[in-house]
Coordinates of C-alpha atoms in Angstrom, one line a residue:
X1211 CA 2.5 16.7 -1.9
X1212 CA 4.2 13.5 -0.6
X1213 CA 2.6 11.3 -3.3
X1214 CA 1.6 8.5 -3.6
X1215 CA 3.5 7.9 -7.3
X1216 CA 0.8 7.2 -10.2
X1217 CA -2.2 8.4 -7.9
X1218 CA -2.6 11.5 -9.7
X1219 CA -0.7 13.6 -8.3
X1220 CA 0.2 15.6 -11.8
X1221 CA -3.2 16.1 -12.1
X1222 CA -3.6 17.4 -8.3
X1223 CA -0.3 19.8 -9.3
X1224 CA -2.0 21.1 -12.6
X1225 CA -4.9 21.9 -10.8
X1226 CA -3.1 23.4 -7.6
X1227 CA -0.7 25.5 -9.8
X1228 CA -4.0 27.7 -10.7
X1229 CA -5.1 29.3 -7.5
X1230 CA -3.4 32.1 -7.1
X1231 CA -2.8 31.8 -3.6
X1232 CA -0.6 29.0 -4.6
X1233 CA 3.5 29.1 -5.5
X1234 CA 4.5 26.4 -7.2
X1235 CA 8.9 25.3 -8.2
X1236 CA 9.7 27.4 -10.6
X1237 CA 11.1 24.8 -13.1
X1238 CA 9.2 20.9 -12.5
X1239 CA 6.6 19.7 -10.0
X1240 CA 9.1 17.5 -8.0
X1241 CA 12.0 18.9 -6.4
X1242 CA 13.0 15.2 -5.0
X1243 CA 15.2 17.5 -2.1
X1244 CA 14.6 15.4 0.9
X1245 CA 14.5 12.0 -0.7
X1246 CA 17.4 12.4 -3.9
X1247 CA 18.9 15.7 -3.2
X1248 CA 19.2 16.2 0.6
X1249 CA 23.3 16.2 0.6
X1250 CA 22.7 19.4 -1.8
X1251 CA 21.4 21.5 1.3
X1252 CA 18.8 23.9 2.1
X1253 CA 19.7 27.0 0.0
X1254 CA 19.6 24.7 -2.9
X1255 CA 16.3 24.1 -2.1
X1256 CA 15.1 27.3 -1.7
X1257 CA 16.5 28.1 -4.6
X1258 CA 14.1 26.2 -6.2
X1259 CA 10.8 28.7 -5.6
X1260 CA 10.7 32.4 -6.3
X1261 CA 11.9 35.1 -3.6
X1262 CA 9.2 36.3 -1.7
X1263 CA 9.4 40.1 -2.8
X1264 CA 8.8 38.1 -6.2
X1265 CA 6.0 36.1 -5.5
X1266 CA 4.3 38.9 -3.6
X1267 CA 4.3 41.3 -6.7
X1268 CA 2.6 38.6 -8.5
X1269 CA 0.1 37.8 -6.4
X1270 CA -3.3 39.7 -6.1
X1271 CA -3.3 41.4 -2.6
X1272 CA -6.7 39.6 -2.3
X1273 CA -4.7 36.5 -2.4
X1274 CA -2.0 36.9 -0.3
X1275 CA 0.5 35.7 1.9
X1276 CA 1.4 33.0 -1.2
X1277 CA 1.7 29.6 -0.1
X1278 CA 4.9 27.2 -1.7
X1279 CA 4.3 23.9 -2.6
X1280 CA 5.8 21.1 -4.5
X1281 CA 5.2 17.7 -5.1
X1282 CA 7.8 14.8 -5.0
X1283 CA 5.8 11.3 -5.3
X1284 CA 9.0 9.6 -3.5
X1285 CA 8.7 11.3 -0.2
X1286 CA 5.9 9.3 1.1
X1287 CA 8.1 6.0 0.5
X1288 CA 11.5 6.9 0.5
X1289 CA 13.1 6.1 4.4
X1290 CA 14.8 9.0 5.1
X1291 CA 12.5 11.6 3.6
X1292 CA 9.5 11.5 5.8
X1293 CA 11.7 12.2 8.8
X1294 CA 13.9 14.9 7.5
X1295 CA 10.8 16.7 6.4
X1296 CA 9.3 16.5 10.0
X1297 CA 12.9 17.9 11.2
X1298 CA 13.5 20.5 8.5
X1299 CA 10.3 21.8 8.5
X1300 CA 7.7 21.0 11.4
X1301 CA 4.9 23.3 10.4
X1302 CA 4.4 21.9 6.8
X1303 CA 1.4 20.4 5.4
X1304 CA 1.5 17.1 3.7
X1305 CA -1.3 16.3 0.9
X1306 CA -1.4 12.4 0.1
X1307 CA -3.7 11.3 -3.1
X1308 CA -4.1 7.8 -2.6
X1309 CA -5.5 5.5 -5.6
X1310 CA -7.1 1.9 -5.6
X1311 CA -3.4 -0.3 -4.2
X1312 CA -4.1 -2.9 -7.4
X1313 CA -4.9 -0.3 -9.8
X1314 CA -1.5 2.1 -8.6
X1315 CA 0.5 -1.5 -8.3
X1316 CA -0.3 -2.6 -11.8
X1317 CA 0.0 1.2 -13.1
X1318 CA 3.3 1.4 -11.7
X1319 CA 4.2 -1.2 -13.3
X1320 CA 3.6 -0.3 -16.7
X1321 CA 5.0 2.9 -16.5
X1322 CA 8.4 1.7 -15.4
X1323 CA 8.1 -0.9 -18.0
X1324 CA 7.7 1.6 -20.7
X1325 CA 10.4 3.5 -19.1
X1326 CA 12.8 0.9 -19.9
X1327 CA 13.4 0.0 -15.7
X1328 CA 11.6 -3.3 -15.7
X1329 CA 11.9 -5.8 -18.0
X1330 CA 9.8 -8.5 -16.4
X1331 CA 5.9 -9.4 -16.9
X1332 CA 4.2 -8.3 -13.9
X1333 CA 3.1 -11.3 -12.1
X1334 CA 6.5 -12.2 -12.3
X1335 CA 7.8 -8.5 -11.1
X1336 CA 5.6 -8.8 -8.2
X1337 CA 7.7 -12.5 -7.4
X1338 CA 10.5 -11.0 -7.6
X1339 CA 10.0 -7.9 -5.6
X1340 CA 10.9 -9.3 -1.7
X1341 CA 14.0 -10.3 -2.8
X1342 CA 14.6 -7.1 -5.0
X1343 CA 14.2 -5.1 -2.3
X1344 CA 16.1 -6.7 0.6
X1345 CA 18.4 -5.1 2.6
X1346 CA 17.7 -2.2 0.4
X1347 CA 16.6 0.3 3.2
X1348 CA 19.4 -0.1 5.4
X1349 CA 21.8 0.7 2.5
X1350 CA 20.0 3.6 2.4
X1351 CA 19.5 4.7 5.5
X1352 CA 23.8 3.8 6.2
X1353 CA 24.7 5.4 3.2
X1354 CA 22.8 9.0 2.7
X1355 CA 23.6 9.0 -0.9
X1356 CA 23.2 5.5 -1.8
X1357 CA 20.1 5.4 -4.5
X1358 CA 17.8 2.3 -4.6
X1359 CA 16.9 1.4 -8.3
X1360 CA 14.6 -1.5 -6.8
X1361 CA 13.2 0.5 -4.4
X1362 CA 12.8 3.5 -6.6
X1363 CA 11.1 1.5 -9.5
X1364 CA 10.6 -1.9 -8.5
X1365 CA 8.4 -2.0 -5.1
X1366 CA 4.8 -1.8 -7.0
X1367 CA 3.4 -3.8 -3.8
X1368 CA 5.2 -2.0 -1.1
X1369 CA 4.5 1.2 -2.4
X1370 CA 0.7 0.3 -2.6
X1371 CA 0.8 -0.8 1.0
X1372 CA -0.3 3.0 2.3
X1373 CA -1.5 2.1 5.9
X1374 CA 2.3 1.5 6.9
X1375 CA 3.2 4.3 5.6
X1376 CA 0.8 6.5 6.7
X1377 CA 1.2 5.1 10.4
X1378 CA 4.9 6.1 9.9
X1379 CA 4.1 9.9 8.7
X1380 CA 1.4 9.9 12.0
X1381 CA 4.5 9.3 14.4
X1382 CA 6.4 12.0 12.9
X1383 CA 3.6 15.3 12.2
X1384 CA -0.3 15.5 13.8
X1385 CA -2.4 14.4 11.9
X1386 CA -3.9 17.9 12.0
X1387 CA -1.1 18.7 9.3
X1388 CA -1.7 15.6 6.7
X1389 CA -4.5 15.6 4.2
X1390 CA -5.4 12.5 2.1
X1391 CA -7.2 12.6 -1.3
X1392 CA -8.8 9.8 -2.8
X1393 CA -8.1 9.6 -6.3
X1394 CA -11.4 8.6 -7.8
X1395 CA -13.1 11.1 -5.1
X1396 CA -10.6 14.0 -6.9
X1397 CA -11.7 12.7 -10.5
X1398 CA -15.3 12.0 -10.0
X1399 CA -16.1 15.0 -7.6
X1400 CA -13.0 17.6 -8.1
X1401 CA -14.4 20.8 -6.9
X1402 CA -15.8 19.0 -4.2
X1403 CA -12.4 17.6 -3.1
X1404 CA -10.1 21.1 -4.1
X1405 CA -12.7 23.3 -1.7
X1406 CA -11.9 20.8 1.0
X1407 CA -8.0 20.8 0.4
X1408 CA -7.8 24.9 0.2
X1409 CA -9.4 24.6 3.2
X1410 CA -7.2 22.3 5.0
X1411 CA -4.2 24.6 3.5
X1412 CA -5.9 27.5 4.3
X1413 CA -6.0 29.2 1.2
X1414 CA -9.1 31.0 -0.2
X1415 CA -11.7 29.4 -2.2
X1416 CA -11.2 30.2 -5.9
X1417 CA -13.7 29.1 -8.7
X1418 CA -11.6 29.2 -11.4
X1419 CA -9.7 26.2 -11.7
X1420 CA -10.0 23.9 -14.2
X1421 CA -9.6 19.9 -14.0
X1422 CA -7.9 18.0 -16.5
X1423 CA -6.0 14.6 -16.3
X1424 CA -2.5 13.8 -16.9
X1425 CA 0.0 11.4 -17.0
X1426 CA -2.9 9.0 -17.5
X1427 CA -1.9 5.5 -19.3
X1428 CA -4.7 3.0 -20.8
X1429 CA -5.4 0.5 -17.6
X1430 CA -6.0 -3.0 -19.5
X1431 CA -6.5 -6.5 -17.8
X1432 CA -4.9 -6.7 -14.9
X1433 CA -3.5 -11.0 -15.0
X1434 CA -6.2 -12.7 -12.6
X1435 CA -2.6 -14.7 -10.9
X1436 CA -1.2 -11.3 -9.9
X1437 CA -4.9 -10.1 -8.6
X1438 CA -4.7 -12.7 -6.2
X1439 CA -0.9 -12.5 -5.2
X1440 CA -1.8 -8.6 -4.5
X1441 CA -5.1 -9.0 -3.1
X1442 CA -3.4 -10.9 0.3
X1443 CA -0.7 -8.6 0.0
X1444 CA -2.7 -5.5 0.2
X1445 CA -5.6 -6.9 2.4
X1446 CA -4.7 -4.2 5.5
X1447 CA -4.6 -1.6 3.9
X1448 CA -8.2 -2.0 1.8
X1449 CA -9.3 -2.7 5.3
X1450 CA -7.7 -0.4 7.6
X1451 CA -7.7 2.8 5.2
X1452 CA -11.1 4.2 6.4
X1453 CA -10.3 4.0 10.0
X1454 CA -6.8 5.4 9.4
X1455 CA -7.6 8.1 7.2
X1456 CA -11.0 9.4 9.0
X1457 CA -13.4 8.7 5.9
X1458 CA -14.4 5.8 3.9
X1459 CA -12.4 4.7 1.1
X1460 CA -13.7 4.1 -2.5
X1461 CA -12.1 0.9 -2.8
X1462 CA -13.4 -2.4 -2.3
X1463 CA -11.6 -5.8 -1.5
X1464 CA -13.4 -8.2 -4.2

């Protein structure tokens, strides 16, 4: 799960984490290897899921072979990530769950805030972010191990800006092998939306999962100044998501 960050994606995990087919980390969701933690190597990352004599003890032969996931809500955005993964491991699957841009933009936002990494009102957050982020993703792409604060916790546009993104992940793996989930389809429909993701990953349906959110914060007013300065900033991608994606979005461009 490649992200998007504040989409859902916890939610998607909790969920995910209960078929049985399914081998999640065995300490948190998000590994961060191919976006934070690359320099730390392959074997670190392994180390991360159970051995396989493991897993397969603990999973009902009905079940079987077990399928490893994690889900790092950086990789979708981060520079290098996308094309290590495609290097490192060309088979994989990636599962996108894609929110309304504004809401995700102005969520991001306030959890950062209450983080302690922003310290600006939004409206003038989203001012500030060009010139936060210049220059910022050919430091890192120079410097392997050069971390981004801005463009780890201050991009709330940019990282709401999915069609670029996802154009970049379509030049790297088929699109046979990427999934998107709309957030309010997962919320409002989520049986619906988990048959048609164990199907894309191949797993077996199983009818006991349960849905619960989490991570959630309390949405409030969104400043009408910053709803315009995002709505021209997001316009492609409330118009081009349907086409790109294969089905129509939930959002609409007011």
């Amino acid at each position: 799960m490649a992200g998007a960050q504040r989409c859902g994606t916890t939610s998607l995990f909790r969920a995910l984490e209960q078929h049985p087919q399914m081998t999640r980390p065995s300490f948190h969701k998000g590994i961060n290897y191919f976006d934070l933690n690359y320099g730390q190597g392959a074997g670190w990352y392994r180390a991360h899921f159970p051995l396989e004599v493991t897993q397969r003890l603990r999973t009902p032969r009905a079940y079987r072979p077990s399928l490893p996931f994690e889900a790092s809500g950086y990789y979708i955005f981060h520079p290098a990530a996308l094309p290590r993964i495609a290097e490192d491991l060309p088979d994989v699957k990636i599962v996108l769950m894609l929110r309304d841009p504004m809401e995700r933009a102005y969520s991001a936002w306030k959890h950062e805030h209450a983080r302690g990494f922003e310290q600006e009102p939004f409206l003038r957050a989203l001012e500030l972010e060009d010139s936060r982020l210049e220059g910022e993703v050919e430091r890192m792409l120079a410097d392997p191990s050069y971390e981004s604060h801005a463009h780890r916790h201050l991009a709330y546009a940019a990282r709401s800006d999915y069609v670029p993104q996802i154009e970049r992940l379509l030049t790297l793996l088929p699109a046979e092998q990427v999934h998107v989930v709309y957030s309010e389809d997962f919320f409002g429909t989520p049986e619906q939306e988990m048959s048609a993701l164990t199907t894309f990953l191949g797993a077996q349906g199983y009818p006991g999962i349960t849905f619960d959110r989490h991570n959630a914060r309390p949405s409030g007013s969104m400043p009408p100044e910053a709803q315009a300065l995002l709505r021209e900033r997001l316009r492609r991608t409330y118009e081009d998501i349907s086409e790109l994606v294969g089905r129509p979005s939930p959002w609409r461009l007011e």
